């Protein structure tokens, strides 16, 4: 999960350098691989394919992020639902080491 999140963060930073903005929550991570409507200076794709988390679910994205972050990229863990503990805990850009 950590490697995927780091790769997605890098792609988002490249997107931002070209478009002068972050993808909206509605555009999501798809903005990294497909030109979103109304976006200028898009030079993507910024990632070859969007990875899935280890449990086969799509990574989630929100902008603005939590705790003052510009954006969050996260997985809901094995159960696919928000919250949880152990293997079911949420894993995101805010808590990876």
GROMACS .gro file of C-alpha atoms in nm:
model
   97
    1UNK     CA    1   0.000   0.000   0.000
    2UNK     CA    2   0.281   0.238   0.090
    3UNK     CA    3   0.449   0.202  -0.250
    4UNK     CA    4   0.120   0.256  -0.432
    5UNK     CA    5   0.039   0.567  -0.230
    6UNK     CA    6   0.387   0.712  -0.284
    7UNK     CA    7   0.359   0.651  -0.661
    8UNK     CA    8   0.013   0.811  -0.672
    9UNK     CA    9   0.137   1.111  -0.471
   10UNK     CA   10   0.416   1.161  -0.723
   11UNK     CA   11   0.171   1.144  -1.013
   12UNK     CA   12  -0.055   1.399  -0.843
   13UNK     CA   13   0.240   1.634  -0.797
   14UNK     CA   14   0.321   1.611  -1.170
   15UNK     CA   15  -0.046   1.672  -1.255
   16UNK     CA   16  -0.043   1.980  -1.032
   17UNK     CA   17   0.275   2.115  -1.192
   18UNK     CA   18   0.112   2.098  -1.536
   19UNK     CA   19  -0.243   2.207  -1.454
   20UNK     CA   20  -0.172   2.444  -1.162
   21UNK     CA   21  -0.432   2.266  -0.951
   22UNK     CA   22  -0.506   1.935  -0.786
   23UNK     CA   23  -0.769   1.697  -0.915
   24UNK     CA   24  -1.100   1.757  -0.742
   25UNK     CA   25  -1.249   1.484  -0.525
   26UNK     CA   26  -1.505   1.429  -0.800
   27UNK     CA   27  -1.236   1.386  -1.068
   28UNK     CA   28  -1.047   1.155  -0.837
   29UNK     CA   29  -0.744   0.952  -0.930
   30UNK     CA   30  -0.883   0.894  -1.281
   31UNK     CA   31  -0.759   1.245  -1.360
   32UNK     CA   32  -0.409   1.096  -1.357
   33UNK     CA   33  -0.481   0.861  -1.646
   34UNK     CA   34  -0.765   1.029  -1.838
   35UNK     CA   35  -0.805   1.395  -1.932
   36UNK     CA   36  -1.076   1.543  -1.710
   37UNK     CA   37  -1.330   1.786  -1.856
   38UNK     CA   38  -1.235   2.152  -1.828
   39UNK     CA   39  -0.867   2.096  -1.745
   40UNK     CA   40  -0.601   2.286  -1.939
   41UNK     CA   41  -0.232   2.201  -1.977
   42UNK     CA   42  -0.290   1.832  -1.898
   43UNK     CA   43   0.015   1.640  -2.023
   44UNK     CA   44  -0.084   1.297  -1.894
   45UNK     CA   45  -0.123   1.024  -1.845
   46UNK     CA   46   0.075   1.068  -1.525
   47UNK     CA   47   0.055   0.702  -1.433
   48UNK     CA   48   0.035   0.399  -1.663
   49UNK     CA   49  -0.250   0.238  -1.474
   50UNK     CA   50  -0.430   0.300  -1.149
   51UNK     CA   51  -0.329   0.032  -0.902
   52UNK     CA   52  -0.575  -0.150  -0.678
   53UNK     CA   53  -0.508  -0.202  -0.312
   54UNK     CA   54  -0.394  -0.549  -0.196
   55UNK     CA   55  -0.759  -0.649  -0.146
   56UNK     CA   56  -0.861  -0.562  -0.504
   57UNK     CA   57  -1.033  -0.231  -0.422
   58UNK     CA   58  -0.968   0.104  -0.584
   59UNK     CA   59  -0.769   0.358  -0.386
   60UNK     CA   60  -0.972   0.654  -0.270
   61UNK     CA   61  -0.886   1.022  -0.305
   62UNK     CA   62  -1.014   1.345  -0.155
   63UNK     CA   63  -0.912   1.705  -0.189
   64UNK     CA   64  -0.877   1.887   0.037
   65UNK     CA   65  -0.744   1.620   0.268
   66UNK     CA   66  -0.777   1.582   0.641
   67UNK     CA   67  -0.569   1.752   0.908
   68UNK     CA   68  -0.467   2.037   0.676
   69UNK     CA   69  -0.329   1.815   0.398
   70UNK     CA   70  -0.387   1.926   0.040
   71UNK     CA   71  -0.513   1.578  -0.049
   72UNK     CA   72  -0.550   1.226   0.088
   73UNK     CA   73  -0.501   0.893  -0.088
   74UNK     CA   74  -0.625   0.593   0.107
   75UNK     CA   75  -0.758   0.239   0.127
   76UNK     CA   76  -1.030   0.118   0.360
   77UNK     CA   77  -0.830  -0.197   0.432
   78UNK     CA   78  -0.930  -0.559   0.390
   79UNK     CA   79  -1.299  -0.513   0.471
   80UNK     CA   80  -1.345  -0.222   0.226
   81UNK     CA   81  -1.530  -0.012   0.485
   82UNK     CA   82  -1.425   0.304   0.666
   83UNK     CA   83  -1.269   0.247   1.007
   84UNK     CA   84  -1.171  -0.087   1.146
   85UNK     CA   85  -0.873  -0.234   1.324
   86UNK     CA   86  -0.582  -0.458   1.235
   87UNK     CA   87  -0.609  -0.574   0.872
   88UNK     CA   88  -0.939  -0.384   0.834
   89UNK     CA   89  -0.788  -0.048   0.941
   90UNK     CA   90  -0.782   0.242   0.697
   91UNK     CA   91  -0.441   0.307   0.546
   92UNK     CA   92  -0.372   0.647   0.398
   93UNK     CA   93  -0.120   0.910   0.304
   94UNK     CA   94  -0.161   1.051   0.655
   95UNK     CA   95  -0.051   0.735   0.839
   96UNK     CA   96   0.205   0.551   0.627
   97UNK     CA   97   0.567   0.541   0.738
   0.00000   0.00000   0.00000
